[in-house]
Short mmCIF file of C-alpha atoms in Angstrom, two decimals:
data_model
loop_
_atom_site.label_atom_id
_atom_site.label_comp_id
_atom_site.label_asym_id
_atom_site.label_seq_id
_atom_site.Cartn_x
_atom_site.Cartn_y
_atom_site.Cartn_z
CA MET W 1 -21.57 1.90 -2.50
CA ALA W 2 -18.53 -0.50 -4.19
CA THR W 3 -15.35 -1.57 -2.03
CA LEU W 4 -12.11 -3.66 -3.77
CA LEU W 5 -10.46 -5.43 -1.89
CA LEU W 6 -6.46 -6.51 -2.56
CA CYS W 7 -4.05 -8.43 -1.53
CA LEU W 8 -0.42 -7.91 -0.86
CA ALA W 9 2.16 -9.63 0.73
CA GLY W 10 5.51 -10.68 -0.02
CA PRO W 11 8.30 -11.32 1.69
CA MET W 12 9.71 -7.46 0.69
CA GLN W 13 7.50 -4.74 0.45
CA SER W 14 8.14 -0.92 0.69
CA TRP W 15 6.15 2.24 0.72
CA GLY W 16 8.31 5.29 0.88
CA THR W 17 6.47 8.88 1.28
CA THR W 18 9.77 10.95 2.28
CA SER W 19 12.64 9.03 0.72
CA ARG W 20 15.01 11.92 -0.44
CA PHE W 21 18.76 11.08 -2.14
CA ASP W 22 20.60 7.90 -0.73
CA GLU W 23 17.92 8.08 1.79
CA ARG W 24 15.05 5.87 1.52
CA ASP W 25 12.05 5.14 3.50
CA THR W 26 9.06 3.13 4.38
CA GLN W 27 5.73 2.58 5.73
CA LEU W 28 5.13 0.77 8.29
CA GLU W 29 1.64 -0.12 5.64
CA PRO W 30 1.08 0.26 1.97
CA SER W 31 1.19 3.98 0.66
CA LYS W 32 -1.58 5.60 -1.17
CA SER W 33 0.19 6.99 -3.96
CA GLY W 34 2.38 2.92 -4.33
CA VAL W 35 -1.35 0.99 -4.74
CA LEU W 36 -2.14 3.93 -7.27
CA GLY W 37 0.99 3.00 -9.00
CA LEU W 38 0.12 -0.32 -8.71
CA VAL W 39 -3.48 -0.14 -9.53
CA CYS W 40 -1.92 1.79 -13.20
CA ALA W 41 0.15 -1.35 -13.79
CA ALA W 42 -2.25 -3.58 -13.70
CA LEU W 43 -3.98 -0.42 -16.16
CA GLY W 44 -1.38 -0.39 -19.06
CA ARG W 45 -2.26 3.17 -18.04
CA ASP W 46 1.25 5.13 -18.50
CA ARG W 47 2.83 7.79 -16.23
CA ALA W 48 2.28 10.52 -18.24
CA GLU W 49 -1.86 10.54 -18.44
CA PRO W 50 -3.82 11.62 -15.54
CA VAL W 51 -5.19 9.48 -12.29
CA ASP W 52 -7.37 12.20 -10.77
CA ASP W 53 -10.13 8.90 -10.97
CA LEU W 54 -8.10 7.09 -8.62
CA ALA W 55 -6.45 10.18 -6.33
CA ALA W 56 -10.94 10.40 -6.07
CA LEU W 57 -10.71 6.89 -4.23
CA ARG W 58 -10.69 6.80 -0.40
CA MET W 59 -8.38 3.47 0.53
CA GLY W 60 -8.50 1.31 3.97
CA VAL W 61 -5.22 -0.77 4.98
CA ARG W 62 -6.12 -3.54 6.87
CA VAL W 63 -2.66 -5.15 8.49
CA ASP W 64 -3.19 -8.73 8.63
CA ARG W 65 0.70 -9.40 9.54
CA GLU W 66 2.80 -6.98 10.82
CA GLY W 67 5.41 -6.98 8.34
CA ILE W 68 9.31 -6.37 10.47
CA PRO W 69 11.23 -3.85 9.19
CA MET W 70 14.59 -3.71 7.60
CA GLN W 71 17.19 -1.82 5.68
CA ASP W 72 19.21 -2.86 2.15
CA TYR W 73 23.09 -2.26 2.31
CA HIS W 74 23.10 -0.53 -1.37
CA THR W 75 25.55 0.72 -3.88
CA ALA W 76 25.88 2.38 -6.72
CA ARG W 77 28.42 3.04 -8.48
CA GLY W 78 29.26 6.11 -11.92
CA ALA W 79 26.16 8.06 -9.22
CA VAL W 80 25.98 11.86 -10.23
CA ASN W 81 26.26 14.51 -7.83
CA ALA W 82 24.75 17.58 -7.45
CA LYS W 83 27.31 19.38 -9.86
CA GLY W 84 26.98 16.90 -12.55
CA GLU W 85 29.73 14.90 -12.02
CA LYS W 86 30.51 11.20 -11.76
CA SER W 87 31.53 9.72 -8.02
CA LYS W 88 35.30 8.03 -7.71
CA HIS W 89 33.96 5.92 -4.65
CA PRO W 90 30.86 3.84 -4.45
CA ILE W 91 27.76 5.70 -2.73
CA VAL W 92 26.11 3.95 -0.17
CA SER W 93 22.33 4.19 0.89
CA LYS W 94 19.92 3.41 2.67
CA ARG W 95 16.88 1.35 2.19
CA TYR W 96 14.57 -0.07 4.33
CA TYR W 97 11.37 -2.33 2.83
CA LEU W 98 9.18 -4.86 5.10
CA SER W 99 9.68 -8.52 5.74
CA ASP W 100 6.82 -10.62 5.11
CA ALA W 101 4.03 -8.48 5.86
CA VAL W 102 0.22 -8.87 4.58
CA PHE W 103 -1.85 -6.14 3.79
CA LEU W 104 -5.44 -6.00 3.11
CA VAL W 105 -6.03 -3.45 0.55
CA GLY W 106 -9.57 -1.12 0.17
CA LEU W 107 -10.68 0.79 -2.49
CA ASP W 108 -13.74 2.76 -1.87
CA GLY W 109 -15.23 4.69 -4.84
CA ASN W 110 -17.08 4.41 -8.45
CA TYR W 111 -18.47 0.97 -8.91
CA ASN W 112 -17.50 0.70 -13.08
CA LEU W 113 -13.82 2.09 -12.12
CA LEU W 114 -13.76 -0.43 -9.10
CA THR W 115 -14.73 -2.97 -11.81
CA ARG W 116 -12.78 -2.36 -14.38
CA ILE W 117 -9.64 -2.09 -11.86
CA HIS W 118 -10.86 -5.65 -10.50
CA ASP W 119 -10.78 -7.38 -14.18
CA ALA W 120 -7.43 -5.85 -14.98
CA LEU W 121 -6.04 -7.44 -11.64
CA ARG W 122 -6.14 -10.66 -13.13
CA ALA W 123 -4.73 -10.23 -16.45
CA PRO W 124 -1.95 -7.06 -15.61
CA TYR W 125 -1.15 -5.09 -18.31
CA TRP W 126 2.64 -4.51 -16.09
CA PRO W 127 4.41 -6.54 -13.92
CA LEU W 128 2.85 -5.78 -10.40
CA CYS W 129 5.40 -5.01 -7.65
CA LEU W 130 4.85 -3.77 -4.46
CA GLY W 131 6.73 -0.87 -4.10
CA ARG W 132 9.81 -2.46 -5.78
CA LYS W 133 9.49 -3.56 -9.00
CA SER W 134 12.45 -6.74 -7.71
CA PHE W 135 9.85 -6.45 -4.98
CA VAL W 136 7.15 -9.03 -5.63
CA PRO W 137 4.03 -10.34 -4.45
CA SER W 138 3.91 -14.02 -3.02
CA LEU W 139 0.36 -13.71 -3.67
CA PRO W 140 -2.01 -13.31 -6.32
CA VAL W 141 -3.14 -9.39 -5.50
CA TYR W 142 -6.55 -10.26 -7.68
CA LEU W 143 -9.09 -11.82 -5.55
CA PRO W 144 -11.45 -14.07 -7.26
CA ASP W 145 -14.52 -11.81 -4.66
CA GLY W 146 -12.33 -8.84 -4.82
CA VAL W 147 -15.52 -5.93 -4.61
CA VAL W 148 -17.71 -5.87 -2.92
CA ASP W 149 -21.11 -4.35 -2.14
CA ALA W 150 -20.26 -2.93 1.08
CA ASP W 151 -18.80 0.60 2.48
CA LEU W 152 -15.14 0.08 3.71
CA ILE W 153 -15.09 -0.65 7.25
CA THR W 154 -17.61 -3.42 6.64
CA ALA W 155 -15.67 -4.85 3.40
CA LEU W 156 -12.18 -4.66 5.56
CA GLN W 157 -14.09 -6.05 8.47
CA GLU W 158 -15.76 -8.83 6.77
CA ALA W 159 -12.94 -9.98 4.49
CA PRO W 160 -11.75 -13.28 5.85
CA SER W 161 -8.14 -12.76 7.08
CA LEU W 162 -5.52 -13.60 4.23
CA VAL W 163 -2.97 -15.55 6.65
CA GLU W 164 -3.45 -18.37 8.90
CA ALA W 165 -4.80 -18.34 12.46
CA GLU W 166 -1.21 -19.88 14.02
CA ASN W 167 -2.41 -21.89 16.21
CA THR W 168 -5.41 -23.21 15.05
CA ASN W 169 -6.83 -25.43 17.59
CA GLU W 170 -6.17 -22.59 20.48
CA PHE W 171 -10.39 -21.70 21.25
CA GLN W 172 -10.22 -18.50 20.89
CA SER W 173 -12.86 -16.87 23.57
CA VAL W 174 -12.17 -13.26 22.73
CA ALA W 175 -13.33 -11.23 19.57
CA VAL W 176 -10.04 -10.69 17.12
CA THR W 177 -8.83 -7.38 16.11
CA GLN W 178 -6.78 -6.23 13.59
CA ARG W 179 -5.68 -2.41 13.03
CA VAL W 180 -7.12 -1.16 10.18
CA VAL W 181 -5.69 2.19 8.42
CA LEU W 182 -8.44 4.04 6.96
CA GLU W 183 -8.22 7.65 4.97
CA ASP W 184 -9.81 10.48 6.18
CA ASP W 185 -11.24 14.05 5.18
CA THR W 186 -10.75 16.55 7.53
CA GLU W 187 -8.19 15.61 10.60
CA GLY W 188 -5.66 12.13 11.33
CA ALA W 189 -1.89 11.59 10.59
CA MET W 190 -0.68 13.23 7.58
CA ARG W 191 0.89 11.53 5.16
CA PHE W 192 1.68 13.44 1.50
CA ASP W 193 1.31 10.17 -0.16
CA GLU W 194 -2.19 11.45 -2.42
CA PRO W 195 -1.17 11.79 -6.30
CA VAL W 196 -1.69 15.47 -7.38
CA ALA W 197 -0.61 14.88 -10.68
CA PRO W 198 0.26 12.20 -13.40
CA PHE W 199 2.93 10.12 -11.82
CA ALA W 200 6.04 11.55 -14.26
CA GLU W 201 5.67 15.12 -12.30
CA ARG W 202 6.59 13.36 -9.08
CA ARG W 203 4.52 15.93 -6.73
CA PHE W 204 2.33 14.70 -4.10
CA GLY W 205 0.01 16.55 -1.15
CA PRO W 206 -1.40 15.37 1.75
CA ARG W 207 -3.53 13.57 3.40
CA PHE W 208 -5.29 12.24 6.37
CA VAL W 209 -5.95 8.84 8.43
CA LYS W 210 -6.81 7.40 11.13
CA THR W 211 -5.63 3.96 12.64
CA ILE W 212 -8.14 1.98 14.80
CA ASP W 213 -8.46 -1.35 15.71
CA LEU W 214 -11.44 -3.62 14.41
CA ALA W 215 -13.10 -6.18 15.48
CA MET W 216 -13.11 -8.70 13.05
CA GLY W 217 -16.17 -10.73 12.12
CA GLY W 218 -19.00 -8.68 14.09
CA SER W 219 -20.49 -5.51 14.29
CA ASP W 220 -18.58 -3.90 16.66
CA ALA W 221 -18.07 0.23 16.24
CA PRO W 222 -14.43 0.03 15.08
CA ARG W 223 -12.44 1.57 18.65
CA PRO W 224 -10.21 4.30 18.11
CA ILE W 225 -6.25 4.19 18.83
CA ASP W 226 -2.83 6.40 19.59
CA THR W 227 -2.45 7.18 15.46
#
């Protein structure tokens, strides 16, 4: 079993799953549709091409630094309403994003597919973004040792932190834990971010995720917390 690790870090990220019309939301961690969209950009896969092989990958997200939810002031002129008429006035939309977040994303599945994605992330076909085209990564998404011969939880648990400790001189007498969001086959919180058709069709189905408190660098079993 293999896991591919990706670094998603940037001053601005947005991972919406319920956006409608003039309000664009964001989850507190990357969505599966957003991550697979980034993977498609790296592979050079057109929006009209199938993504069944990518959707079959199991995803987990380790939150190395929580993002600060913020709202962007955005206006649009010449927008068309439901009747096909252009608005005479600028339309103000609410666009939410995360500030200064850092995530370690793991994809678990077919080894050959993971290695192809890993190679593509090193030299992506199209530019990579963190949920929106204008939100570019501040660190490379590609990790040199990104393909790990381990299951998803072990890979996320043993990978070094993507952020430096705020106080490296302080002795830590207790185990460090990180919030991790894992995809689950049968139960958990429901997210509608599973691609069920090519991205051009904008059709997404439900999947379950569980939030766990993971002891870093050790063998302690993950402890479930409220989702």
